[in-house]
Each structure stands twice: as C-alpha cells, then as structure tokens.
C-alpha cells in the first residue's frame, strides 16, 4: 500500500508529526521504528516482577514553560505532581544538584547566607583568571570555582562523555544552573512538569490512535523500500541517512542495567548522580519515585545503573564538538537540497533536545513544511 507520508522513528518528534498529519491534515501515515516499541527513548513499561513503571532509557521528566507545548501534550495525557530533584554522591556523602546554597554550605562546611555565598564564590572563581571560557572546564570553573568543579563535574563529565572537559563545548554545562538560595527543584524556573499519569507509552498510544496511522515495529528503514506519495520524515541519525559520506558523527549512549531489590525503597529518590571516578556508573535511577500517586509494591523496588558508552545502533547524546559541528553543517546542506525528505528530531538534528523542544520543533515543522505545502 502507498502512504502519503512515511515517518521513520516513533519517538516524540515522529509521533507528534504522525498525530498532526493524521488528525489535522487527514492524510495517511506509516510510522516505522526499528525497535520493538513506540516512544523512542521516552518509552516506559511496567516491570513484570514488581509492577513498577520503568523508563527503559533513563528517567525522563516532562518539563516546559511553553504554553504551546503544554497545551499540545495535555491533549494526550494528564501529568502527575512529580517534581524532579537530584542528588550527587561525592565521597559517600549526598549533595544537592544542581548547585544551590545547601551544596555550597555543606561542601565547604560553612553556613553562609545568599549574599555571603555570592561573595565567597566570587573569590573562589576569581582564583583563576578565566576571561572568556572556551571549553566545558573553563566554563564550569567560571561558574563554581575549581574545588566544586573537581568534585562534582570533572569526573562525572569524563565518565559521561569519555572526553577531557577541555575538549568539550561549554554549552553542555549551561544545562546545570547555580543557585544562591535553597531551591532544590531541578527545573525550578519551569512552569509545568511531571510524569504522564499512565506512563509515557500510554501517552504515545493515544497520539497514534487514528485509523489513518499505521505503525510498523521491528522495521529498519535501511533494509526495506517504501512507496510514498508525498514526503518521508526521517528522524534517525543524519549521518547514517547520507551513508556517512562526510564521516561519522560522534555520539554517546546511556546504558541502563536493571536490578530488582527486595526493599520497599532503595535510595529514597528517583536519581542520584555519582561524581567519583572510582564508581563506574554515572547515576542510579529508582523509577518507583516518579509515581508518588500510585500504590506501589511494598516489598520490592527496581533500580537501574546508568553507564555511558557508545552503541552504534543506539545513539543518544550528540557530542557537540567543533569537528562534529563541521560535519553536521555539510550533512544539513545535503538535507536542505532534498525536497521530499524532512530530517529532524534529536538524532536527525544532532541536538540535545528536551521533550518539549522536540514537540515544538515537530509542530513548527508540521505548520511550515507540511501543512503550508499541501
Ligand atoms: N554534570 C556534572 N555533574 C552532575 C550532573 C551533570 O558534571 O552531577 C554535567 C555533565 O557534563 C552533564 C551535563 O552537566 O553532561 C548536563 O547534565 P544533565 O543532568 O542535564 O544531563 P542529562 O540529564 O541530559 O543526561
């Protein structure tokens, strides 16, 4: 059968476009994914043994300040009241992450007020003469000084990116704010946040519910040929689409290994980061805490150890170094010249998007490149 649109990849970008094309444009869509499930890296499933909703690819917390993204996604799910908080384990002691007044006070063993802490940190930062930070290390030191950088950022970053922080771009660390107060909500300045009340997968199923959408799983785009009337929307890695013509882009992959623990609660919170170099994992996730509204298993919990690796079949995080950006520019030029193909999403754009950003990009793509052209 011939479809109007073929969408390659059933993650948030692909599912948003499929939903819009089917329900607004009223056209027929085939959405394929090489994995055995929809939802991309947001995919969630009930663990069979414990009944706990787990995030197979790591904790995903929806958060946004965009009314447009919120209005769109709440058509398909309600959100629970979960608010994300994160701790970092450094030499067997837990600290607040992102850095706040409590992190500073407990790390230095002091009890500073916000204005005292600002002065104190100003001195710490001033010990090194960093004018315009040129890489992640310099940026981090310019934000928190060397001692906090060495403790919480340096080794975590090496574990996560397998690169010296001097060889990484400074914008990675811009995701991690520094607060001179006691706010410990990870997304403190964000208007809406939470976890889909019935899990992410139920939300994706609702998005793809139209009779105009056909879903084909375990289907590798590169191993089949497809007949499409209008456009192909490809959301896989852009370098793979062009046969690695200009070389491979570098990626990292979060690898999660699951363990069932015979305890009601293992760590008391959903995510703890591990800053020390001797500990091989970067984080431990305990997804039970993501659904405080649910009646949960009283005897067991599930945890996931996260290590950072590279798996060529599962690229997750782009490494935005200069050489990768150079290659990306060339691939984007090739993509721009192709009329019947749209490349997008986190893998297609080689970008570190949050969920709301992927939705907003998909809505813009739909309005400007699909709806306008029909
Ligand atoms: N980071 C760090 N220590 C931490 C948490 C984060 O050094 O305890 C750095 C690290 O380089 C990481 C970046 O900050 O890649 C962004 O962290 P975030 O938690 O936003 O990453 P994500 O949740 O997207 O993996």
mmCIF file of C-alpha atoms and ligand atoms in Angstrom:
data_model
loop_
_atom_site.group_PDB
_atom_site.id
_atom_site.type_symbol
_atom_site.label_atom_id
_atom_site.label_comp_id
_atom_site.label_asym_id
_atom_site.label_seq_id
_atom_site.Cartn_x
_atom_site.Cartn_y
_atom_site.Cartn_z
ATOM 1 C CA UNK A 1 0.000 0.000 0.000
ATOM 2 C CA UNK A 2 1.115 3.538 -0.733
ATOM 3 C CA UNK A 3 1.043 6.089 2.093
ATOM 4 C CA UNK A 4 1.062 9.872 1.828
ATOM 5 C CA UNK A 5 3.741 10.182 4.494
ATOM 6 C CA UNK A 6 6.333 7.817 5.856
ATOM 7 C CA UNK A 7 7.763 8.638 9.281
ATOM 8 C CA UNK A 8 10.961 6.879 10.222
ATOM 9 C CA UNK A 9 11.209 6.706 14.007
ATOM 10 C CA UNK A 10 8.390 6.668 16.585
ATOM 11 C CA UNK A 11 9.943 8.980 19.180
ATOM 12 C CA UNK A 12 8.412 12.235 20.324
ATOM 13 C CA UNK A 13 9.238 14.157 17.121
ATOM 14 C CA UNK A 14 7.914 11.391 14.849
ATOM 15 C CA UNK A 15 4.779 10.729 16.898
ATOM 16 C CA UNK A 16 3.880 14.434 17.077
ATOM 17 C CA UNK A 17 4.137 14.708 13.294
ATOM 18 C CA UNK A 18 2.173 11.494 12.731
ATOM 19 C CA UNK A 19 -0.585 12.778 15.004
ATOM 20 C CA UNK A 20 -0.786 16.168 13.254
ATOM 21 C CA UNK A 21 -0.697 14.697 9.747
ATOM 22 C CA UNK A 22 -3.411 12.149 10.552
ATOM 23 C CA UNK A 23 -5.718 14.323 12.646
ATOM 24 C CA UNK A 24 -5.227 17.803 11.174
ATOM 25 C CA UNK A 25 -4.219 17.143 7.571
ATOM 26 C CA UNK A 26 -6.324 13.953 7.457
ATOM 27 C CA UNK A 27 -3.672 12.146 5.429
ATOM 28 C CA UNK A 28 -2.457 8.550 5.702
ATOM 29 C CA UNK A 29 0.772 7.909 7.598
ATOM 30 C CA UNK A 30 3.013 4.917 8.011
ATOM 31 C CA UNK A 31 5.262 5.254 11.054
ATOM 32 C CA UNK A 32 8.049 2.716 11.433
ATOM 33 C CA UNK A 33 10.611 2.029 14.106
ATOM 34 C CA UNK A 34 13.444 -0.440 14.198
ATOM 35 C CA UNK A 35 12.805 -1.042 17.898
ATOM 36 C CA UNK A 36 10.002 -3.299 19.122
ATOM 37 C CA UNK A 37 8.109 -0.395 20.703
ATOM 38 C CA UNK A 38 6.923 3.168 20.136
ATOM 39 C CA UNK A 39 8.007 6.181 22.219
ATOM 40 C CA UNK A 40 11.729 6.330 21.400
ATOM 41 C CA UNK A 41 13.856 6.965 24.464
ATOM 42 C CA UNK A 42 10.823 8.165 26.458
ATOM 43 C CA UNK A 43 9.379 4.647 26.322
ATOM 44 C CA UNK A 44 8.082 3.342 29.651
ATOM 45 C CA UNK A 45 6.904 -0.124 30.607
ATOM 46 C CA UNK A 46 5.631 -1.942 33.679
ATOM 47 C CA UNK A 47 8.267 -4.184 35.185
ATOM 48 C CA UNK A 48 6.712 -7.669 35.217
ATOM 49 C CA UNK A 49 8.025 -8.750 38.594
ATOM 50 C CA UNK A 50 7.287 -5.612 40.623
ATOM 51 C CA UNK A 51 4.548 -3.804 38.670
ATOM 52 C CA UNK A 52 6.650 -0.607 38.773
ATOM 53 C CA UNK A 53 6.570 1.717 35.757
ATOM 54 C CA UNK A 54 10.130 1.893 34.461
ATOM 55 C CA UNK A 55 11.871 4.201 31.993
ATOM 56 C CA UNK A 56 13.967 1.822 29.929
ATOM 57 C CA UNK A 57 16.314 4.505 28.587
ATOM 58 C CA UNK A 58 16.706 6.567 31.764
ATOM 59 C CA UNK A 59 14.494 8.912 33.766
ATOM 60 C CA UNK A 60 12.502 11.260 31.545
ATOM 61 C CA UNK A 61 10.734 14.125 33.275
ATOM 62 C CA UNK A 62 8.499 16.264 31.111
ATOM 63 C CA UNK A 63 9.036 19.952 31.871
ATOM 64 C CA UNK A 64 8.191 23.071 29.945
ATOM 65 C CA UNK A 65 7.434 26.756 30.188
ATOM 66 C CA UNK A 66 5.912 26.799 26.742
ATOM 67 C CA UNK A 67 2.139 27.137 26.774
ATOM 68 C CA UNK A 68 2.087 25.767 23.241
ATOM 69 C CA UNK A 69 3.928 22.540 24.158
ATOM 70 C CA UNK A 70 1.842 22.109 27.330
ATOM 71 C CA UNK A 71 -1.454 22.664 25.552
ATOM 72 C CA UNK A 72 -0.477 20.160 22.870
ATOM 73 C CA UNK A 73 0.778 17.317 25.064
ATOM 74 C CA UNK A 74 -2.030 17.523 27.623
ATOM 75 C CA UNK A 75 -4.472 16.505 24.874
ATOM 76 C CA UNK A 76 -2.987 13.022 25.220
ATOM 77 C CA UNK A 77 -2.237 12.645 28.905
ATOM 78 C CA UNK A 78 -2.631 14.078 32.351
ATOM 79 C CA UNK A 79 0.557 14.636 34.337
ATOM 80 C CA UNK A 80 1.138 13.683 37.953
ATOM 81 C CA UNK A 81 2.543 16.102 40.518
ATOM 82 C CA UNK A 82 6.110 14.743 40.476
ATOM 83 C CA UNK A 83 8.774 17.432 40.779
ATOM 84 C CA UNK A 84 12.292 16.410 39.881
ATOM 85 C CA UNK A 85 15.130 16.681 42.367
ATOM 86 C CA UNK A 86 18.621 15.232 42.016
ATOM 87 C CA UNK A 87 21.434 14.467 44.447
ATOM 88 C CA UNK A 88 25.096 13.888 43.741
ATOM 89 C CA UNK A 89 27.127 11.359 45.681
ATOM 90 C CA UNK A 90 30.688 12.584 46.279
ATOM 91 C CA UNK A 91 32.941 10.523 48.561
ATOM 92 C CA UNK A 92 29.928 8.779 50.065
ATOM 93 C CA UNK A 93 28.075 11.928 51.031
ATOM 94 C CA UNK A 94 24.997 13.288 49.249
ATOM 95 C CA UNK A 95 24.825 16.861 47.975
ATOM 96 C CA UNK A 96 22.131 18.820 46.191
ATOM 97 C CA UNK A 97 22.372 19.068 42.427
ATOM 98 C CA UNK A 98 22.170 21.498 40.657
ATOM 99 C CA UNK A 99 24.446 23.538 42.888
ATOM 100 C CA UNK A 100 22.486 25.550 45.423
ATOM 101 C CA UNK A 101 23.206 27.230 48.754
ATOM 102 C CA UNK A 102 22.940 23.880 50.532
ATOM 103 C CA UNK A 103 25.540 22.307 48.183
ATOM 104 C CA UNK A 104 27.947 25.200 48.791
ATOM 105 C CA UNK A 105 27.414 25.244 52.557
ATOM 106 C CA UNK A 106 27.753 21.508 53.079
ATOM 107 C CA UNK A 107 30.719 21.137 50.702
ATOM 108 C CA UNK A 108 32.707 23.890 52.417
ATOM 109 C CA UNK A 109 31.297 23.135 55.916
ATOM 110 C CA UNK A 110 30.019 26.701 56.333
ATOM 111 C CA UNK A 111 26.641 28.380 56.890
ATOM 112 C CA UNK A 112 26.595 31.315 54.506
ATOM 113 C CA UNK A 113 23.629 33.492 53.619
ATOM 114 C CA UNK A 114 22.873 34.074 49.913
ATOM 115 C CA UNK A 115 24.865 37.331 49.736
ATOM 116 C CA UNK A 116 27.781 35.903 51.741
ATOM 117 C CA UNK A 117 27.838 32.856 49.463
ATOM 118 C CA UNK A 118 27.946 35.052 46.357
ATOM 119 C CA UNK A 119 30.967 36.922 47.742
ATOM 120 C CA UNK A 120 32.646 33.722 48.851
ATOM 121 C CA UNK A 121 32.121 32.027 45.494
ATOM 122 C CA UNK A 122 33.247 35.178 43.697
ATOM 123 C CA UNK A 123 36.600 34.783 45.462
ATOM 124 C CA UNK A 124 36.803 31.058 44.656
ATOM 125 C CA UNK A 125 36.072 31.744 40.987
ATOM 126 C CA UNK A 126 38.481 34.708 40.931
ATOM 127 C CA UNK A 127 41.429 32.480 41.911
ATOM 128 C CA UNK A 128 41.729 31.537 38.242
ATOM 129 C CA UNK A 129 41.909 34.080 35.553
ATOM 130 C CA UNK A 130 39.325 32.876 33.067
ATOM 131 C CA UNK A 131 38.195 35.661 30.797
ATOM 132 C CA UNK A 132 36.031 34.175 28.120
ATOM 133 C CA UNK A 133 35.503 30.441 28.837
ATOM 134 C CA UNK A 134 36.486 28.417 25.785
ATOM 135 C CA UNK A 135 35.507 24.931 26.860
ATOM 136 C CA UNK A 136 33.462 22.991 29.439
ATOM 137 C CA UNK A 137 36.220 23.016 32.073
ATOM 138 C CA UNK A 138 36.745 26.780 31.874
ATOM 139 C CA UNK A 139 33.015 27.435 31.826
ATOM 140 C CA UNK A 140 32.436 25.212 34.883
ATOM 141 C CA UNK A 141 35.265 26.868 36.835
ATOM 142 C CA UNK A 142 33.917 30.287 35.916
ATOM 143 C CA UNK A 143 30.559 29.248 37.398
ATOM 144 C CA UNK A 144 31.516 27.344 40.565
ATOM 145 C CA UNK A 145 35.306 27.571 41.062
ATOM 146 C CA UNK A 146 37.857 24.759 40.882
ATOM 147 C CA UNK A 147 37.069 22.769 44.086
ATOM 148 C CA UNK A 148 33.391 22.210 43.196
ATOM 149 C CA UNK A 149 34.362 21.565 39.577
ATOM 150 C CA UNK A 150 36.919 18.922 40.556
ATOM 151 C CA UNK A 151 34.476 17.242 42.941
ATOM 152 C CA UNK A 152 31.210 17.201 41.020
ATOM 153 C CA UNK A 153 31.812 17.963 37.366
ATOM 154 C CA UNK A 154 35.214 16.815 36.161
ATOM 155 C CA UNK A 155 34.954 13.050 36.634
ATOM 156 C CA UNK A 156 31.209 12.849 36.028
ATOM 157 C CA UNK A 157 31.755 14.592 32.710
ATOM 158 C CA UNK A 158 34.671 12.336 31.774
ATOM 159 C CA UNK A 159 32.528 9.281 32.582
ATOM 160 C CA UNK A 160 29.576 10.643 30.630
ATOM 161 C CA UNK A 161 31.359 11.949 27.523
ATOM 162 C CA UNK A 162 34.619 9.928 27.509
ATOM 163 C CA UNK A 163 36.430 13.160 26.699
ATOM 164 C CA UNK A 164 38.562 15.629 28.583
ATOM 165 C CA UNK A 165 36.272 18.531 29.670
ATOM 166 C CA UNK A 166 38.797 20.843 27.986
ATOM 167 C CA UNK A 167 37.790 19.242 24.683
ATOM 168 C CA UNK A 168 34.051 19.672 25.200
ATOM 169 C CA UNK A 169 31.972 22.745 24.385
ATOM 170 C CA UNK A 170 30.938 24.982 27.270
ATOM 171 C CA UNK A 171 27.235 24.878 26.422
ATOM 172 C CA UNK A 172 26.828 21.340 27.849
ATOM 173 C CA UNK A 173 27.266 22.740 31.345
ATOM 174 C CA UNK A 174 24.772 25.524 30.749
ATOM 175 C CA UNK A 175 22.100 22.890 31.449
ATOM 176 C CA UNK A 176 23.256 22.889 35.067
ATOM 177 C CA UNK A 177 22.356 26.105 36.918
ATOM 178 C CA UNK A 178 23.988 27.527 40.073
ATOM 179 C CA UNK A 179 21.598 28.916 42.690
ATOM 180 C CA UNK A 180 22.398 31.106 45.654
ATOM 181 C CA UNK A 181 19.271 30.026 47.517
ATOM 182 C CA UNK A 182 17.768 26.753 48.787
ATOM 183 C CA UNK A 183 15.541 25.904 45.799
ATOM 184 C CA UNK A 184 16.142 22.266 45.057
ATOM 185 C CA UNK A 185 13.658 21.635 42.284
ATOM 186 C CA UNK A 186 15.803 20.535 39.319
ATOM 187 C CA UNK A 187 13.594 22.539 36.943
ATOM 188 C CA UNK A 188 12.944 25.427 39.327
ATOM 189 C CA UNK A 189 12.050 28.026 36.738
ATOM 190 C CA UNK A 190 9.808 25.786 34.715
ATOM 191 C CA UNK A 191 6.086 26.400 34.674
ATOM 192 C CA UNK A 192 4.838 22.808 34.202
ATOM 193 C CA UNK A 193 6.416 19.478 34.968
ATOM 194 C CA UNK A 194 5.507 15.895 35.788
ATOM 195 C CA UNK A 195 5.261 12.341 34.502
ATOM 196 C CA UNK A 196 2.356 11.148 32.322
ATOM 197 C CA UNK A 197 -0.046 9.669 34.835
ATOM 198 C CA UNK A 198 -0.481 6.380 32.935
ATOM 199 C CA UNK A 199 3.135 6.329 31.757
ATOM 200 C CA UNK A 200 4.756 7.641 28.568
ATOM 201 C CA UNK A 201 3.758 4.666 26.442
ATOM 202 C CA UNK A 202 0.026 5.164 27.086
ATOM 203 C CA UNK A 203 0.509 8.796 26.009
ATOM 204 C CA UNK A 204 2.193 7.762 22.736
ATOM 205 C CA UNK A 205 -0.528 5.161 22.060
ATOM 206 C CA UNK A 206 -3.132 7.904 22.327
ATOM 207 C CA UNK A 207 -1.162 10.148 19.988
ATOM 208 C CA UNK A 208 -1.060 7.394 17.363
ATOM 209 C CA UNK A 209 -4.649 6.231 17.780
ATOM 210 C CA UNK A 210 -6.029 7.449 14.437
ATOM 211 C CA UNK A 211 -7.188 4.883 11.832
ATOM 212 C CA UNK A 212 -5.087 6.906 9.347
ATOM 213 C CA UNK A 213 -1.898 5.883 11.161
ATOM 214 C CA UNK A 214 -0.293 2.519 10.644
ATOM 215 C CA UNK A 215 2.559 1.514 12.957
ATOM 216 C CA UNK A 216 5.199 -0.990 11.874
ATOM 217 C CA UNK A 217 7.722 -2.026 14.533
ATOM 218 C CA UNK A 218 10.967 -4.004 14.213
ATOM 219 C CA UNK A 219 11.289 -2.353 10.836
ATOM 220 C CA UNK A 220 14.646 -0.970 9.731
ATOM 221 C CA UNK A 221 14.261 1.776 7.131
ATOM 222 C CA UNK A 222 17.556 0.874 5.512
ATOM 223 C CA UNK A 223 16.557 -2.741 4.936
ATOM 224 C CA UNK A 224 13.266 -2.069 3.114
ATOM 225 C CA UNK A 225 11.985 0.067 0.300
ATOM 226 C CA UNK A 226 8.830 2.107 0.648
ATOM 227 C CA UNK A 227 6.409 3.764 -1.748
ATOM 228 C CA UNK A 228 5.368 7.198 -0.524
ATOM 229 C CA UNK A 229 3.089 9.737 -2.256
ATOM 230 C CA UNK A 230 4.330 12.891 -0.580
ATOM 231 C CA UNK A 231 7.135 13.040 1.955
ATOM 232 C CA UNK A 232 9.459 10.947 4.049
ATOM 233 C CA UNK A 233 10.112 12.283 7.548
ATOM 234 C CA UNK A 234 13.325 10.739 8.791
ATOM 235 C CA UNK A 235 14.177 11.052 12.488
ATOM 236 C CA UNK A 236 17.185 8.735 12.684
ATOM 237 C CA UNK A 237 20.850 9.818 12.746
ATOM 238 C CA UNK A 238 21.521 12.267 9.906
ATOM 239 C CA UNK A 239 24.971 10.815 9.129
ATOM 240 C CA UNK A 240 23.502 7.353 8.631
ATOM 241 C CA UNK A 241 20.886 8.717 6.217
ATOM 242 C CA UNK A 242 23.641 10.017 3.961
ATOM 243 C CA UNK A 243 25.700 6.827 4.215
ATOM 244 C CA UNK A 244 28.338 8.512 6.437
ATOM 245 C CA UNK A 245 29.522 10.363 3.322
ATOM 246 C CA UNK A 246 31.392 13.010 5.337
ATOM 247 C CA UNK A 247 32.385 10.655 8.147
ATOM 248 C CA UNK A 248 30.642 9.549 11.312
ATOM 249 C CA UNK A 249 29.260 11.978 13.856
ATOM 250 C CA UNK A 250 30.200 11.105 17.432
ATOM 251 C CA UNK A 251 27.510 10.055 19.891
ATOM 252 C CA UNK A 252 27.192 8.699 23.409
ATOM 253 C CA UNK A 253 24.720 6.109 24.605
ATOM 254 C CA UNK A 254 23.260 5.745 28.087
ATOM 255 C CA UNK A 255 23.304 2.071 29.013
ATOM 256 C CA UNK A 256 20.940 1.024 31.787
ATOM 257 C CA UNK A 257 21.190 -2.229 33.681
ATOM 258 C CA UNK A 258 18.264 -3.243 35.775
ATOM 259 C CA UNK A 259 18.293 -4.815 39.205
ATOM 260 C CA UNK A 260 15.380 -5.845 41.433
ATOM 261 C CA UNK A 261 15.977 -5.139 45.114
ATOM 262 C CA UNK A 262 13.993 -6.756 47.946
ATOM 263 C CA UNK A 263 13.372 -3.490 49.734
ATOM 264 C CA UNK A 264 10.467 -1.060 49.681
ATOM 265 C CA UNK A 265 12.792 1.866 48.932
ATOM 266 C CA UNK A 266 16.437 1.677 47.863
ATOM 267 C CA UNK A 267 17.636 5.288 47.733
ATOM 268 C CA UNK A 268 14.691 7.495 48.692
ATOM 269 C CA UNK A 269 14.665 9.482 45.447
ATOM 270 C CA UNK A 270 14.462 8.916 41.702
ATOM 271 C CA UNK A 271 18.002 9.889 40.621
ATOM 272 C CA UNK A 272 21.395 10.024 42.354
ATOM 273 C CA UNK A 273 24.469 11.065 40.355
ATOM 274 C CA UNK A 274 27.854 9.545 41.165
ATOM 275 C CA UNK A 275 30.691 12.042 40.908
ATOM 276 C CA UNK A 276 33.702 9.890 41.903
ATOM 277 C CA UNK A 277 35.949 8.411 39.207
ATOM 278 C CA UNK A 278 36.233 5.046 41.025
ATOM 279 C CA UNK A 279 32.490 4.438 40.633
ATOM 280 C CA UNK A 280 31.962 3.310 37.066
ATOM 281 C CA UNK A 281 28.296 4.280 36.751
ATOM 282 C CA UNK A 282 27.135 7.877 36.379
ATOM 283 C CA UNK A 283 23.707 7.531 38.008
ATOM 284 C CA UNK A 284 21.329 5.219 39.808
ATOM 285 C CA UNK A 285 17.667 5.592 38.854
ATOM 286 C CA UNK A 286 14.829 4.333 41.046
ATOM 287 C CA UNK A 287 11.683 4.839 38.949
ATOM 288 C CA UNK A 288 9.249 3.982 41.750
ATOM 289 C CA UNK A 289 9.685 7.582 42.981
ATOM 290 C CA UNK A 290 8.430 9.020 39.696
ATOM 291 C CA UNK A 291 4.866 7.967 40.537
ATOM 292 C CA UNK A 292 4.212 9.052 44.128
ATOM 293 C CA UNK A 293 0.464 8.940 43.365
ATOM 294 C CA UNK A 294 0.461 5.178 42.707
ATOM 295 C CA UNK A 295 0.055 2.332 45.169
ATOM 296 C CA UNK A 296 3.441 0.724 44.797
ATOM 297 C CA UNK A 297 4.980 -2.643 45.619
ATOM 298 C CA UNK A 298 5.807 -2.644 49.364
ATOM 299 C CA UNK A 299 8.394 -5.419 49.222
ATOM 300 C CA UNK A 300 10.398 -4.692 46.111
ATOM 301 C CA UNK A 301 11.858 -1.883 44.077
ATOM 302 C CA UNK A 302 13.673 -1.646 40.733
ATOM 303 C CA UNK A 303 16.870 0.281 40.196
ATOM 304 C CA UNK A 304 18.899 0.993 37.061
ATOM 305 C CA UNK A 305 22.636 1.592 36.989
ATOM 306 C CA UNK A 306 23.464 4.029 34.192
ATOM 307 C CA UNK A 307 26.813 3.852 32.481
ATOM 308 C CA UNK A 308 27.800 5.857 29.479
ATOM 309 C CA UNK A 309 29.033 4.010 26.392
ATOM 310 C CA UNK A 310 28.842 4.171 22.646
ATOM 311 C CA UNK A 311 26.494 1.826 20.859
ATOM 312 C CA UNK A 312 26.349 2.486 17.131
ATOM 313 C CA UNK A 313 22.801 1.100 16.892
ATOM 314 C CA UNK A 314 21.591 3.272 19.756
ATOM 315 C CA UNK A 315 22.993 6.775 19.581
ATOM 316 C CA UNK A 316 21.525 9.032 22.297
ATOM 317 C CA UNK A 317 23.608 12.135 23.012
ATOM 318 C CA UNK A 318 25.345 14.179 20.337
ATOM 319 C CA UNK A 319 28.879 15.320 21.202
ATOM 320 C CA UNK A 320 28.777 18.906 20.078
ATOM 321 C CA UNK A 321 32.485 19.414 19.483
ATOM 322 C CA UNK A 322 33.725 21.692 16.697
ATOM 323 C CA UNK A 323 34.689 18.839 14.388
ATOM 324 C CA UNK A 324 31.238 17.265 14.741
ATOM 325 C CA UNK A 325 29.575 20.613 14.089
ATOM 326 C CA UNK A 326 31.642 20.989 10.896
ATOM 327 C CA UNK A 327 30.465 17.593 9.636
ATOM 328 C CA UNK A 328 26.906 18.356 10.680
ATOM 329 C CA UNK A 329 26.882 21.541 8.597
ATOM 330 C CA UNK A 330 27.737 19.536 5.486
ATOM 331 C CA UNK A 331 25.050 16.934 6.191
ATOM 332 C CA UNK A 332 22.480 19.685 6.802
ATOM 333 C CA UNK A 333 23.346 21.202 3.439
ATOM 334 C CA UNK A 334 22.630 17.871 1.737
ATOM 335 C CA UNK A 335 19.335 17.588 3.633
ATOM 336 C CA UNK A 336 18.324 21.130 2.662
ATOM 337 C CA UNK A 337 18.718 20.290 -1.021
ATOM 338 C CA UNK A 338 16.303 17.351 -0.851
ATOM 339 C CA UNK A 339 12.719 18.284 -1.488
ATOM 340 C CA UNK A 340 10.816 15.186 -0.475
ATOM 341 C CA UNK A 341 12.543 14.485 2.746
ATOM 342 C CA UNK A 342 12.380 16.188 6.123
ATOM 343 C CA UNK A 343 15.093 15.289 8.626
ATOM 344 C CA UNK A 344 14.517 16.192 12.260
ATOM 345 C CA UNK A 345 14.282 15.205 15.901
ATOM 346 C CA UNK A 346 17.157 14.715 18.312
ATOM 347 C CA UNK A 347 19.047 12.281 16.065
ATOM 348 C CA UNK A 348 18.170 13.959 12.785
ATOM 349 C CA UNK A 349 19.216 17.400 14.032
ATOM 350 C CA UNK A 350 22.126 16.016 16.084
ATOM 351 C CA UNK A 351 20.892 18.107 19.020
ATOM 352 C CA UNK A 352 20.460 17.739 22.779
ATOM 353 C CA UNK A 353 16.702 18.441 22.896
ATOM 354 C CA UNK A 354 14.410 18.173 25.872
ATOM 355 C CA UNK A 355 10.977 16.629 25.233
ATOM 356 C CA UNK A 356 9.153 19.969 24.941
ATOM 357 C CA UNK A 357 11.663 21.257 22.424
ATOM 358 C CA UNK A 358 11.171 18.149 20.253
ATOM 359 C CA UNK A 359 7.384 18.729 20.353
ATOM 360 C CA UNK A 360 7.748 22.414 19.454
ATOM 361 C CA UNK A 361 10.092 21.583 16.576
ATOM 362 C CA UNK A 362 7.656 18.972 15.288
ATOM 363 C CA UNK A 363 4.738 21.440 15.469
ATOM 364 C CA UNK A 364 6.758 24.071 13.584
ATOM 365 C CA UNK A 365 7.840 21.508 11.001
ATOM 366 C CA UNK A 366 4.231 20.477 10.515
ATOM 367 C CA UNK A 367 2.938 24.041 10.142
ATOM 368 C CA UNK A 368 5.721 25.397 7.960
ATOM 369 C CA UNK A 369 6.926 22.487 5.886
ATOM 370 C CA UNK A 370 3.954 20.148 5.624
ATOM 371 C CA UNK A 371 0.666 21.990 6.049
ATOM 372 C CA UNK A 372 1.784 25.061 4.086
ATOM 373 C CA UNK A 373 2.922 22.896 1.183
ATOM 374 C CA UNK A 374 -0.269 20.932 0.690
HETATM 375 N N1 LIG B 1 27.049 17.270 35.114
HETATM 376 C C1 LIG B 1 28.059 17.023 36.022
HETATM 377 N N2 LIG B 1 27.741 16.510 37.253
HETATM 378 C C2 LIG B 1 26.469 16.219 37.612
HETATM 379 C C3 LIG B 1 25.430 16.465 36.685
HETATM 380 C C4 LIG B 1 25.751 16.994 35.444
HETATM 381 O O1 LIG B 1 29.220 17.245 35.722
HETATM 382 O O2 LIG B 1 26.240 15.739 38.733
HETATM 383 C C5 LIG B 1 27.408 17.843 33.794
HETATM 384 C C6 LIG B 1 27.766 16.750 32.777
HETATM 385 O O3 LIG B 1 28.784 17.245 31.922
HETATM 386 C C7 LIG B 1 26.474 16.561 32.037
HETATM 387 C C8 LIG B 1 25.912 17.997 31.992
HETATM 388 O O4 LIG B 1 26.299 18.562 33.245
HETATM 389 O O5 LIG B 1 26.659 16.032 30.758
HETATM 390 C C9 LIG B 1 24.404 18.079 31.816
HETATM 391 O O6 LIG B 1 23.768 17.331 32.828
HETATM 392 P P1 LIG B 1 22.242 16.837 32.761
HETATM 393 O O7 LIG B 1 21.961 16.213 34.076
HETATM 394 O O8 LIG B 1 21.396 17.934 32.265
HETATM 395 O O9 LIG B 1 22.313 15.708 31.658
HETATM 396 P P2 LIG B 1 21.167 14.699 31.137
HETATM 397 O O10 LIG B 1 20.171 14.515 32.228
HETATM 398 O O11 LIG B 1 20.595 15.289 29.903
HETATM 399 O O12 LIG B 1 21.947 13.470 30.885
#
